[in-house]
mmCIF file of C-alpha atoms in Angstrom:
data_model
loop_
_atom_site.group_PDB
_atom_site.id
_atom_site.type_symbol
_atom_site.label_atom_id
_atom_site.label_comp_id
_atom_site.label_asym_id
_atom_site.label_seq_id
_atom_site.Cartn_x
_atom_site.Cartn_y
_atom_site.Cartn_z
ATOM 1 C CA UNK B 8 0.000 0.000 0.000
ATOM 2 C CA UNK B 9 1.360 3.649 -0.949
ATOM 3 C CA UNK B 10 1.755 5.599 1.811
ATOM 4 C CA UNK B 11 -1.044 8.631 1.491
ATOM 5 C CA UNK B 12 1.358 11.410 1.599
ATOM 6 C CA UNK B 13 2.856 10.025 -1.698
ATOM 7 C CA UNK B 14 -0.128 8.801 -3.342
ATOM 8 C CA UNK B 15 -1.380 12.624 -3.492
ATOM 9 C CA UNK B 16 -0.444 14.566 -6.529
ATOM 10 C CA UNK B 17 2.983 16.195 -6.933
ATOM 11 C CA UNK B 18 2.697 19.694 -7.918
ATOM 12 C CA UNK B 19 5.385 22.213 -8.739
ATOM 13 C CA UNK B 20 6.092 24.397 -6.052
ATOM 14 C CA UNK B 21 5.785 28.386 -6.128
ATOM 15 C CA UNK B 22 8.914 30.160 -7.744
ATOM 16 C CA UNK B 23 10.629 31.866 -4.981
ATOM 17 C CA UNK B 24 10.800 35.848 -5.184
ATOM 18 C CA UNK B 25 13.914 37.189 -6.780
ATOM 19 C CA UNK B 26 16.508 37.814 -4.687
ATOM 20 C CA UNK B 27 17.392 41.398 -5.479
ATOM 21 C CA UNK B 28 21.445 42.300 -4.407
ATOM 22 C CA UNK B 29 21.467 45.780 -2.941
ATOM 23 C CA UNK B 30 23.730 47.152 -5.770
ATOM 24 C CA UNK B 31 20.332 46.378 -8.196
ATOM 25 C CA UNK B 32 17.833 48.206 -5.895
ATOM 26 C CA UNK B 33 16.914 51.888 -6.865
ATOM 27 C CA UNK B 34 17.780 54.600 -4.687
ATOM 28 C CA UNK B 35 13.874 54.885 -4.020
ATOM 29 C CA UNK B 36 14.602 51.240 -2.979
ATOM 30 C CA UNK B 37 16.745 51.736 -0.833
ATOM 31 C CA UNK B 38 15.732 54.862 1.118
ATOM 32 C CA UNK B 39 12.029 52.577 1.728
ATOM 33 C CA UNK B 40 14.386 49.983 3.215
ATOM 34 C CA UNK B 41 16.207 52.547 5.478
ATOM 35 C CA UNK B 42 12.677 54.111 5.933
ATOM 36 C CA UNK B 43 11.490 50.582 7.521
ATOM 37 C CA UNK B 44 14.990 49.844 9.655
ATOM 38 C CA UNK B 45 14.143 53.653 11.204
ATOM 39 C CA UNK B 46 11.340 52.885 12.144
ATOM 40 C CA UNK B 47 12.141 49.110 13.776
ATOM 41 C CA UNK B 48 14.773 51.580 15.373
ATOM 42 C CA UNK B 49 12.532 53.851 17.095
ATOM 43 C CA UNK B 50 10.420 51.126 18.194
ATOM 44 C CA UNK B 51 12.943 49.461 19.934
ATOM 45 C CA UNK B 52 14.064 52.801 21.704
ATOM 46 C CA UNK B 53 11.000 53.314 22.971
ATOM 47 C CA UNK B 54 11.059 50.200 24.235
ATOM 48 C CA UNK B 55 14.245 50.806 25.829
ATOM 49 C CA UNK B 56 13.293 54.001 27.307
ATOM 50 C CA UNK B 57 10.160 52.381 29.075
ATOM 51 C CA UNK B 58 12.736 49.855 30.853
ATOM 52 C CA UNK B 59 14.323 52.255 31.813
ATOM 53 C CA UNK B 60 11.753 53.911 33.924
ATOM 54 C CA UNK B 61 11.179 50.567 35.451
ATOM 55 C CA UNK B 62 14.637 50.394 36.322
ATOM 56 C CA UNK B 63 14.149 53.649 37.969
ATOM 57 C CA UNK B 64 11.432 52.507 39.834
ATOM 58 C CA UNK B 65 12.930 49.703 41.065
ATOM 59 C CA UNK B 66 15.774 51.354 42.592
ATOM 60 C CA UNK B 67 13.907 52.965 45.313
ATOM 61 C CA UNK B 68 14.503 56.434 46.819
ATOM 62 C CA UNK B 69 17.374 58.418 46.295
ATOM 63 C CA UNK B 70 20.547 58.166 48.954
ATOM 64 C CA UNK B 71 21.990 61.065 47.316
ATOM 65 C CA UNK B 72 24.240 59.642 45.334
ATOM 66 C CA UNK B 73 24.036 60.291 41.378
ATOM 67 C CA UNK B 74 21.932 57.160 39.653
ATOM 68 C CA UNK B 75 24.148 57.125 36.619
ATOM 69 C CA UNK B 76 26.012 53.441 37.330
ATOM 70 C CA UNK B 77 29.171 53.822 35.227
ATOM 71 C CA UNK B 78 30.544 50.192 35.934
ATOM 72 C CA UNK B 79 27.429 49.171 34.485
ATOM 73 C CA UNK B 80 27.584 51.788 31.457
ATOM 74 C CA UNK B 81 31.048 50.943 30.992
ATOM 75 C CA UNK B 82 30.442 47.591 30.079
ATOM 76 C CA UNK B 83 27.686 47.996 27.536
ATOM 77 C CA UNK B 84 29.709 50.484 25.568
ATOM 78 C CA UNK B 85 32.774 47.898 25.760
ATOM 79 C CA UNK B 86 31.087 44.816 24.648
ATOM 80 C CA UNK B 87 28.641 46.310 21.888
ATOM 81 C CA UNK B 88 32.151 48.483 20.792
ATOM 82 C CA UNK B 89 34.158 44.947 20.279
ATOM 83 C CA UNK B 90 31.130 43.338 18.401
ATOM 84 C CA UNK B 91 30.998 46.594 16.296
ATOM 85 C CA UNK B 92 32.800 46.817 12.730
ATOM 86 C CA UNK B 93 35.592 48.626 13.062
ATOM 87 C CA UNK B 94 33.727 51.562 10.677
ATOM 88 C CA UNK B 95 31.058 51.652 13.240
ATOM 89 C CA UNK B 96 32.597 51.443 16.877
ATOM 90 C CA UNK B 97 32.881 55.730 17.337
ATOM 91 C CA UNK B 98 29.302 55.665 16.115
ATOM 92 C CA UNK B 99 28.567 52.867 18.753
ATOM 93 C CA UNK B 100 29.913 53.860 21.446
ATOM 94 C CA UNK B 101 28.598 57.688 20.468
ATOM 95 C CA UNK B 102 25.253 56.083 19.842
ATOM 96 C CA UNK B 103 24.722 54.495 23.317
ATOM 97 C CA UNK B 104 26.020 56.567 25.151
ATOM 98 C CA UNK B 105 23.089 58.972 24.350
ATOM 99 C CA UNK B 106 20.797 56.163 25.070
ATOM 100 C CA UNK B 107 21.704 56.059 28.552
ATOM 101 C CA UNK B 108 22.094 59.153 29.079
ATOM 102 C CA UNK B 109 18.336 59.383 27.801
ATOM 103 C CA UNK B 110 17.151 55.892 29.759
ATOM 104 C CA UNK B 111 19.038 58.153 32.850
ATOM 105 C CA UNK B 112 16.703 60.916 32.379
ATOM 106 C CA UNK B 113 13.986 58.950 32.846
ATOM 107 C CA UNK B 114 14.832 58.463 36.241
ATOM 108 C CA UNK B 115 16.231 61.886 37.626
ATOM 109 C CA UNK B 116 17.507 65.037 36.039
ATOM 110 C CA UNK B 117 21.142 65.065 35.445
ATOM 111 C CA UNK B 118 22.814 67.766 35.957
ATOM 112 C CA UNK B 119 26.477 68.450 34.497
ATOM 113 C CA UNK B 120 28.557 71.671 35.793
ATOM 114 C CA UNK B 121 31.512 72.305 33.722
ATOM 115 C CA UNK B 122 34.587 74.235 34.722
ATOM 116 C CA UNK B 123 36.320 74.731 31.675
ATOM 117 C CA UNK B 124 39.274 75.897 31.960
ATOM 118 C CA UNK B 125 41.495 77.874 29.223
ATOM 119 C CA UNK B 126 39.348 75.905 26.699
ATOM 120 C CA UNK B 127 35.195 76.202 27.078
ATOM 121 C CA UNK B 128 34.668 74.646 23.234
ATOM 122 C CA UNK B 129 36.065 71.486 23.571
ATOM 123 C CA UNK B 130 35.683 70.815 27.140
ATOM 124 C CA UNK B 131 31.445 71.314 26.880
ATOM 125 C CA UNK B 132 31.654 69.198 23.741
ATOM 126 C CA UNK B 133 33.774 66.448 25.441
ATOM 127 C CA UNK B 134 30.887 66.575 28.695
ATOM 128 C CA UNK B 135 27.801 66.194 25.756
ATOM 129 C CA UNK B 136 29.431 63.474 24.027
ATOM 130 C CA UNK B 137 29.598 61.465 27.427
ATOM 131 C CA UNK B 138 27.103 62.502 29.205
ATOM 132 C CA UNK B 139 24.321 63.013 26.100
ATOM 133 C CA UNK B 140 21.598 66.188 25.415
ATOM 134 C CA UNK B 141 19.299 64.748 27.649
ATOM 135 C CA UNK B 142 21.573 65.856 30.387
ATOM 136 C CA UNK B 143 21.479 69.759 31.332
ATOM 137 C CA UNK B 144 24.362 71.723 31.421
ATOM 138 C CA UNK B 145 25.739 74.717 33.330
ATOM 139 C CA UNK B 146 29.491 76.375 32.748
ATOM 140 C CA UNK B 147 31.047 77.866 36.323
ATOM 141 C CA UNK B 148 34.152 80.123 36.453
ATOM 142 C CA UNK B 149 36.056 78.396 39.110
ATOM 143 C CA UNK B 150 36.819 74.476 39.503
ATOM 144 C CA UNK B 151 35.921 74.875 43.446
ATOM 145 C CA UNK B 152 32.223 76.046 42.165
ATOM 146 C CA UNK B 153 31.924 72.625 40.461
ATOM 147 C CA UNK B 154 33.652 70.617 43.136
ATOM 148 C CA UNK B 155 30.518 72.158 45.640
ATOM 149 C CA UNK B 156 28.020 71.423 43.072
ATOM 150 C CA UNK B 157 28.769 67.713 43.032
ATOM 151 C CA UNK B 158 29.077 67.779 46.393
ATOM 152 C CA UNK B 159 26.053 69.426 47.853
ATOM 153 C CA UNK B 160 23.938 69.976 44.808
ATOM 154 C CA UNK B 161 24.292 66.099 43.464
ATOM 155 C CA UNK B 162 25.833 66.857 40.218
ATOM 156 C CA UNK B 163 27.946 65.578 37.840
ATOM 157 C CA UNK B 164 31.233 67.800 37.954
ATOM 158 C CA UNK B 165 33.274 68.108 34.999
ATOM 159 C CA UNK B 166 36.808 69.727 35.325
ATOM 160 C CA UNK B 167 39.833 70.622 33.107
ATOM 161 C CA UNK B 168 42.934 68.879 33.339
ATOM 162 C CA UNK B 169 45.079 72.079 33.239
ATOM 163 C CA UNK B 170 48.604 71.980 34.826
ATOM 164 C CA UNK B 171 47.993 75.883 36.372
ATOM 165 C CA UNK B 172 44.701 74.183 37.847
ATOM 166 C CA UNK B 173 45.437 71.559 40.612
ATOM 167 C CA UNK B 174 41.512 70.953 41.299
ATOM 168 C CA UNK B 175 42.099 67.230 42.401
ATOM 169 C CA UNK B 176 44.015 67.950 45.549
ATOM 170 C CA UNK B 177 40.915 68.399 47.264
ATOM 171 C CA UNK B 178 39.432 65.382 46.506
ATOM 172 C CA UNK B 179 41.026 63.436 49.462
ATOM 173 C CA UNK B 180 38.909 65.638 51.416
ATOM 174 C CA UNK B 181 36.079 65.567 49.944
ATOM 175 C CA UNK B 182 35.585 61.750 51.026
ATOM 176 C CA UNK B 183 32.105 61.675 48.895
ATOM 177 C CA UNK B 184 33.762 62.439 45.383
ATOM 178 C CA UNK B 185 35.712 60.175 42.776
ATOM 179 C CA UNK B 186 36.942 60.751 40.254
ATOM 180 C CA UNK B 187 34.591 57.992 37.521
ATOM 181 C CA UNK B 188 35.540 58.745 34.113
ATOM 182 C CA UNK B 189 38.189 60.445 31.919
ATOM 183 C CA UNK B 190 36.674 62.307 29.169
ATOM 184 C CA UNK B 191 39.201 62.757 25.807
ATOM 185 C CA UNK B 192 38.984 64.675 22.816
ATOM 186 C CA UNK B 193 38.090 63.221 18.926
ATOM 187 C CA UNK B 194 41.014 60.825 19.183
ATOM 188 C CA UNK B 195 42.851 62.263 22.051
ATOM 189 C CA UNK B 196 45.557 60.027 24.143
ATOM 190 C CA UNK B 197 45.375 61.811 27.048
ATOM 191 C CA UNK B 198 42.232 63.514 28.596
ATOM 192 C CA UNK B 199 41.050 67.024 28.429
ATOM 193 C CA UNK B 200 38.795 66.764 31.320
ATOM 194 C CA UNK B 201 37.950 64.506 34.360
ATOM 195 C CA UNK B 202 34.098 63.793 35.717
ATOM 196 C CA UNK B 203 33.735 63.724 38.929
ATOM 197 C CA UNK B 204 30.907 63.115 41.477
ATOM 198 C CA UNK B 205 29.016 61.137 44.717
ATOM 199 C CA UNK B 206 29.455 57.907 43.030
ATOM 200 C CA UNK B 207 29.770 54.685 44.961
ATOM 201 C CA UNK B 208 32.784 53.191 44.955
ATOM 202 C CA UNK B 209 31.428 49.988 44.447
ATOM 203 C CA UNK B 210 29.900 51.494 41.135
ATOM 204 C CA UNK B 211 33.186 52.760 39.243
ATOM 205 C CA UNK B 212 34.120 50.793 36.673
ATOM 206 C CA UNK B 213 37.710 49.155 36.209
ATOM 207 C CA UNK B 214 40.340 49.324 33.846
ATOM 208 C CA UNK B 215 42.679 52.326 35.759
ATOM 209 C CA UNK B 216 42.650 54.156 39.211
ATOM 210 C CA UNK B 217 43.672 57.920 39.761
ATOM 211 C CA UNK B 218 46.259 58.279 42.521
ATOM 212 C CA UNK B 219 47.932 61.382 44.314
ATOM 213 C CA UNK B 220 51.704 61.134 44.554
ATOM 214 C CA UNK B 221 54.420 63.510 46.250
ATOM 215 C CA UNK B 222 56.873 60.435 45.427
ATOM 216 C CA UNK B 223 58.048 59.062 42.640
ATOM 217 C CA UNK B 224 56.715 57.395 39.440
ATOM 218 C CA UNK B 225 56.720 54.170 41.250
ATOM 219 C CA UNK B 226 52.802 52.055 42.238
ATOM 220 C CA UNK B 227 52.534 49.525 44.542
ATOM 221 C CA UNK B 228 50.579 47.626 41.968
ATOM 222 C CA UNK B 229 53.601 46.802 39.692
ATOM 223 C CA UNK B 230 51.938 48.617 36.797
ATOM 224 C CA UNK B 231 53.887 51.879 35.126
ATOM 225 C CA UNK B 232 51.472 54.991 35.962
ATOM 226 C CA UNK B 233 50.504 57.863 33.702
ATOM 227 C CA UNK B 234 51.225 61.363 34.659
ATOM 228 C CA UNK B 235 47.905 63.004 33.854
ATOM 229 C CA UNK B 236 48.573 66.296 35.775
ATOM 230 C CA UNK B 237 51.075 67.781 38.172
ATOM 231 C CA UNK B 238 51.330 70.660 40.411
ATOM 232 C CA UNK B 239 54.689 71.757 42.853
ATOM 233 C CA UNK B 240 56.115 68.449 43.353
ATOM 234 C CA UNK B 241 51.955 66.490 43.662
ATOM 235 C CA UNK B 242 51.325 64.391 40.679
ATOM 236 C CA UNK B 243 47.859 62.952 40.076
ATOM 237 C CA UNK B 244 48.712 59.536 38.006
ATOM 238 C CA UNK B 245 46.363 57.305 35.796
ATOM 239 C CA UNK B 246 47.647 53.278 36.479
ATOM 240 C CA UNK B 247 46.385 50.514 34.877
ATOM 241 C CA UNK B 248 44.977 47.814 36.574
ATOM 242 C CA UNK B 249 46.947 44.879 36.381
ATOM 243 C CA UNK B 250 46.042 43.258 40.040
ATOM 244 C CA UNK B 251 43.554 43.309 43.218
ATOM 245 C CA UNK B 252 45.935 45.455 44.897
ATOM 246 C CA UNK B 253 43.788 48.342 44.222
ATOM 247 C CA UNK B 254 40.446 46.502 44.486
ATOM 248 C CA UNK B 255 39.837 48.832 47.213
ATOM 249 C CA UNK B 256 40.796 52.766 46.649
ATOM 250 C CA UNK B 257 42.407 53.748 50.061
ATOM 251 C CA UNK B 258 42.096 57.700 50.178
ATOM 252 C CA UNK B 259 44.705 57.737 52.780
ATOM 253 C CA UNK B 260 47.234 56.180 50.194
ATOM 254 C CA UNK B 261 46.147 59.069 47.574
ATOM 255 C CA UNK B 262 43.636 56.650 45.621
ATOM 256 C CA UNK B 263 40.849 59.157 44.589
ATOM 257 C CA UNK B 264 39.349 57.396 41.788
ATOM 258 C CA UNK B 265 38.380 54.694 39.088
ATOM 259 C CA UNK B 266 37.251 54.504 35.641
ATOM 260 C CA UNK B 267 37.113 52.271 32.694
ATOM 261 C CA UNK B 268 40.308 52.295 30.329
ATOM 262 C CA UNK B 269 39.808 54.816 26.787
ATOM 263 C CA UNK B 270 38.131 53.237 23.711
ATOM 264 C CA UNK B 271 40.352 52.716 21.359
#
């Protein structure tokens, strides 16, 4: 006995569409199919953007420390930057940071005070590009007028590196500040500006500490530090991590801060 499913007719099955490549779509073509991806795009932000509210929620009341988490920041930028193409990781890691900064909005305002220094341009543009447009932002004439701001206001302080301009002495006594992320210039090695606020420590992300020094160049974590900034004989040093050592910043050993290491 045939087996039913073969005893019913054979037909020919339905040509498939034609496969068009993208170099024979018009341009009509292909500004419909960026047309459609923009609009899958927005979708999904919105959809982002209400998480993010219920991640606000769920973190409860304020303790007066700033919400922004940039350990966890850090590592989204990082691991969507290394799946990137290497065309498309600036525009990545551009890209997402506005999202949080947006998702962060959601939450609280976020307020960034910027003491530029010798060099107001490119110190406000390095504080958008990290910290986003949904942020607001407020220029001051003196570094100590940020340093308060962060401190009693709750906001996000972002200073100059400027060798005339040793701002970061004070932050051994300001026990509720760190130092959380280096901001650079299009390109730049070295940074033009430091963020600082009331972080917690356990929040700062890892790839190099900020120390004050009155000694030499060498760490007691084996690594070679960076001279970032120097004033009579005190040098504030960038050092890799390469060990636990500094797993916990001791303020009394001139550890003042943490952040992730530059994208590359």
């Amino acid at each position: 006995m045939l087996n039913a499913a073969l005893a019913e007719p054979i037909t020919a099955a339905e040509p498939a569409a034609p496969q068009l490549s993208v170099e024979a779509l018009s341009v009509s073509d292909l500004r419909a199919e960026i047309d459609r991806i923009d609009d899958a795009l927005l979708e999904l932000v919105e959809q982002r953007q209400a998480l993010a509210r219920r991640v606000g929620a769920a973190k409860g009341a304020d303790d007066g420390r700033l919400r922004l988490k940039p350990d966890r920041e850090a590592a989204v930028v990082e691991r969507l930057v290394r799946k990137a193409e290497p065309w498309s990781k600036r525009l990545v890691a551009a890209l997402w940071r506005e999202l949080m900064s947006a998702g962060l909005s959601t939450q609280s305002e976020v307020e960034v005070v910027v003491w530029a220094g010798n060099d107001p341009a490119r110190r406000l543009d390095a504080a958008r590009r990290r910290f986003g447009s949904s942020a607001d932002y407020r220029m001051v004439s003196t570094a100590q007028e940020a340093l308060d701001a962060a401190e009693q206001g709750g906001a996000v302080a972002v200073l100059a590196v400027e060798p005339d301009a040793p701002w970061w002495t004070d932050l051994p006594e300001r026990e509720d500040l760190w130092i959380f992320d280096a901001l650079h210039g299009p390109r730049a090695a070295e940074p033009t500006a430091l963020a600082v606020g009331r972080v917690s420590e356990a929040a700062l992300a890892r790839g190099q500490v900020f120390r004050i020094s009155t000694g030499g160049d060498g760490d007691d974590t084996g690594a070679r530090p960076r001279l970032v900034a120097m004033d009579q004989g005190v040098r504030l040093y960038a050092v890799t991590e390469t060990s636990a050592a500094t797993a916990k910043l001791d303020r009394a050993r001139g550890y003042i801060g943490r952040c992730s290491r530059a994208l590359a």
